[in-house]
Structure formats: C-alpha cells, structure tokens
Amino acid sequence: QVQLVESGGGLVQPGGSLRLSCAASGFTFSNYAMSWVRQAPGKGLEWVSDINSGGGSTYYADSVKGRFTISRDNAKNTLYLQMDSLKPEDTAVYYCAKRKIAVAYDYATGWDEYDYWGQGTQVTVSS
C-alpha cells in the first residue's frame, strides 16, 4: 500500500536550518508531483511547496520563497525540503502529500487534488 513517511523535524533556533525527508513507497514515485504542506498550532493547512514528477519545476508559497528548497530523488523514492533561515512562524507540523497527477502547481489547490498524506513531522523554531 502507499506509504509516505516524513522525518527530519525537530527543535531549531531562529535563523537555523533543517532538512525534511519523505520516504515514499507503494506507488511509482517518479510519475507524480509532490507537495509539502504545513499546519501551525491552531491554524489550518497551508501549502508550502510543489515539485513536478521529474523535479524540474518547483514552486513556493510567498511565505517561504527564498528560504526553502524542495527537491526529490526519484531513484531513492524520496522527497526533501531544505529549510534555511527559519523563523518562529515556521513552527508547524509538516506533511508531504502525493498529487494525483505529474504536474506541479504554483499555488495552493484544493486538498482533494491529493490522494495520500504522510503522518507529519514537527518543526519547532524557538530560542
């Protein structure tokens, strides 16, 4: 069955960096676009970033543009999110999510555009 397993979260000071990973299995990873989505305490889901199936197209929310980098290794069936210059407002549970198609989007689409989600990994930015 399809599984998405995130890792790499933790506690980091403002200005620090973290690299999240999402290990995918149970489907042909290289055929689908992937996203990172986060949920801050007491708030709704927020789209963070997209990458198309081949990895050549990447998109970011304005709130993370220039600080976060999404990438994928299709040979390893793994999605990444490199997060630099972290801010307290980046504190959230971060989810990887599988889109139903190969194309990535440069904006937040409806959540029904995804068919599988990981369990999430907590990122806390605090001094």
PDB file of N, CA, C and O in Angstrom, residues 27-33 52-54 72 74 98-103:
ATOM      1  N   PHE A  27       3.935   3.035  -4.697  1.00  0.00           N
ATOM      2  CA  PHE A  27       3.488   3.595  -5.966  1.00  0.00           C
ATOM      3  C   PHE A  27       4.722   4.023  -6.760  1.00  0.00           C
ATOM      4  O   PHE A  27       5.834   4.044  -6.223  1.00  0.00           O
ATOM      5  N   THR A  28       4.514   4.341  -8.029  1.00  0.00           N
ATOM      6  CA  THR A  28       5.626   4.765  -8.881  1.00  0.00           C
ATOM      7  C   THR A  28       5.898   6.238  -8.615  1.00  0.00           C
ATOM      8  O   THR A  28       5.267   7.130  -9.214  1.00  0.00           O
ATOM      9  N   PHE A  29       6.823   6.493  -7.713  1.00  0.00           N
ATOM     10  CA  PHE A  29       7.094   7.838  -7.203  1.00  0.00           C
ATOM     11  C   PHE A  29       7.397   8.822  -8.331  1.00  0.00           C
ATOM     12  O   PHE A  29       6.922   9.967  -8.304  1.00  0.00           O
ATOM     13  N   SER A  30       8.139   8.388  -9.319  1.00  0.00           N
ATOM     14  CA  SER A  30       8.585   9.286 -10.388  1.00  0.00           C
ATOM     15  C   SER A  30       7.456   9.731 -11.311  1.00  0.00           C
ATOM     16  O   SER A  30       7.679  10.575 -12.185  1.00  0.00           O
ATOM     17  N   ASN A  31       6.253   9.194 -11.147  1.00  0.00           N
ATOM     18  CA  ASN A  31       5.128   9.548 -12.016  1.00  0.00           C
ATOM     19  C   ASN A  31       4.265  10.680 -11.472  1.00  0.00           C
ATOM     20  O   ASN A  31       3.362  11.148 -12.169  1.00  0.00           O
ATOM     21  N   TYR A  32       4.536  11.119 -10.240  1.00  0.00           N
ATOM     22  CA  TYR A  32       3.612  12.043  -9.584  1.00  0.00           C
ATOM     23  C   TYR A  32       4.315  13.264  -9.003  1.00  0.00           C
ATOM     24  O   TYR A  32       5.430  13.186  -8.475  1.00  0.00           O
ATOM     25  N   ALA A  33       3.601  14.399  -9.089  1.00  0.00           N
ATOM     26  CA  ALA A  33       4.042  15.593  -8.390  1.00  0.00           C
ATOM     27  C   ALA A  33       3.833  15.399  -6.895  1.00  0.00           C
ATOM     28  O   ALA A  33       2.967  14.629  -6.467  1.00  0.00           O
ATOM     29  N   ASN A  52       7.272  18.983  -9.567  1.00  0.00           N
ATOM     30  CA  ASN A  52       6.635  18.096 -10.532  1.00  0.00           C
ATOM     31  C   ASN A  52       7.314  16.724 -10.507  1.00  0.00           C
ATOM     32  O   ASN A  52       8.271  16.491  -9.775  1.00  0.00           O
ATOM     33  N   SER A  53       6.784  15.810 -11.307  1.00  0.00           N
ATOM     34  CA  SER A  53       7.245  14.421 -11.230  1.00  0.00           C
ATOM     35  C   SER A  53       8.730  14.280 -11.535  1.00  0.00           C
ATOM     36  O   SER A  53       9.425  13.475 -10.903  1.00  0.00           O
ATOM     37  N   GLY A  54       9.225  15.018 -12.501  1.00  0.00           N
ATOM     38  CA  GLY A  54      10.627  14.916 -12.876  1.00  0.00           C
ATOM     39  C   GLY A  54      11.576  15.751 -12.042  1.00  0.00           C
ATOM     40  O   GLY A  54      12.796  15.575 -12.122  1.00  0.00           O
ATOM     41  N   ARG A  72      13.729  16.322  -5.051  1.00  0.00           N
ATOM     42  CA  ARG A  72      13.365  14.903  -4.997  1.00  0.00           C
ATOM     43  C   ARG A  72      14.459  14.073  -5.634  1.00  0.00           C
ATOM     44  O   ARG A  72      15.158  14.525  -6.537  1.00  0.00           O
ATOM     45  N   ASN A  74      14.284  10.608  -7.420  1.00  0.00           N
ATOM     46  CA  ASN A  74      13.378   9.561  -7.892  1.00  0.00           C
ATOM     47  C   ASN A  74      14.015   8.179  -7.818  1.00  0.00           C
ATOM     48  O   ASN A  74      13.300   7.175  -7.723  1.00  0.00           O
ATOM     49  N   LYS A  98       1.010  13.460  -1.804  1.00  0.00           N
ATOM     50  CA  LYS A  98       1.126  12.995  -3.178  1.00  0.00           C
ATOM     51  C   LYS A  98      -0.025  13.572  -4.010  1.00  0.00           C
ATOM     52  O   LYS A  98      -1.205  13.404  -3.674  1.00  0.00           O
ATOM     53  N   ARG A  99       0.340  14.243  -5.096  1.00  0.00           N
ATOM     54  CA  ARG A  99      -0.696  14.704  -6.011  1.00  0.00           C
ATOM     55  C   ARG A  99      -1.168  13.538  -6.883  1.00  0.00           C
ATOM     56  O   ARG A  99      -0.498  12.527  -7.015  1.00  0.00           O
ATOM     57  N   LYS A 100      -2.330  13.731  -7.518  1.00  0.00           N
ATOM     58  CA  LYS A 100      -2.913  12.679  -8.352  1.00  0.00           C
ATOM     59  C   LYS A 100      -2.346  12.701  -9.770  1.00  0.00           C
ATOM     60  O   LYS A 100      -2.598  11.783 -10.551  1.00  0.00           O
ATOM     61  N   ILE A 101      -1.581  13.754 -10.095  1.00  0.00           N
ATOM     62  CA  ILE A 101      -1.035  13.914 -11.437  1.00  0.00           C
ATOM     63  C   ILE A 101       0.446  14.278 -11.366  1.00  0.00           C
ATOM     64  O   ILE A 101       0.978  14.491 -10.272  1.00  0.00           O
ATOM     65  N   ALA A 102       1.081  14.366 -12.559  1.00  0.00           N
ATOM     66  CA  ALA A 102       2.523  14.638 -12.609  1.00  0.00           C
ATOM     67  C   ALA A 102       2.857  16.122 -12.513  1.00  0.00           C
ATOM     68  O   ALA A 102       3.988  16.485 -12.205  1.00  0.00           O
ATOM     69  N   VAL A 103       1.858  16.959 -12.770  1.00  0.00           N
ATOM     70  CA  VAL A 103       2.084  18.404 -12.867  1.00  0.00           C
ATOM     71  C   VAL A 103       2.049  19.056 -11.492  1.00  0.00           C
ATOM     72  O   VAL A 103       1.170  18.759 -10.678  1.00  0.00           O
TER      73      VAL A 103
END
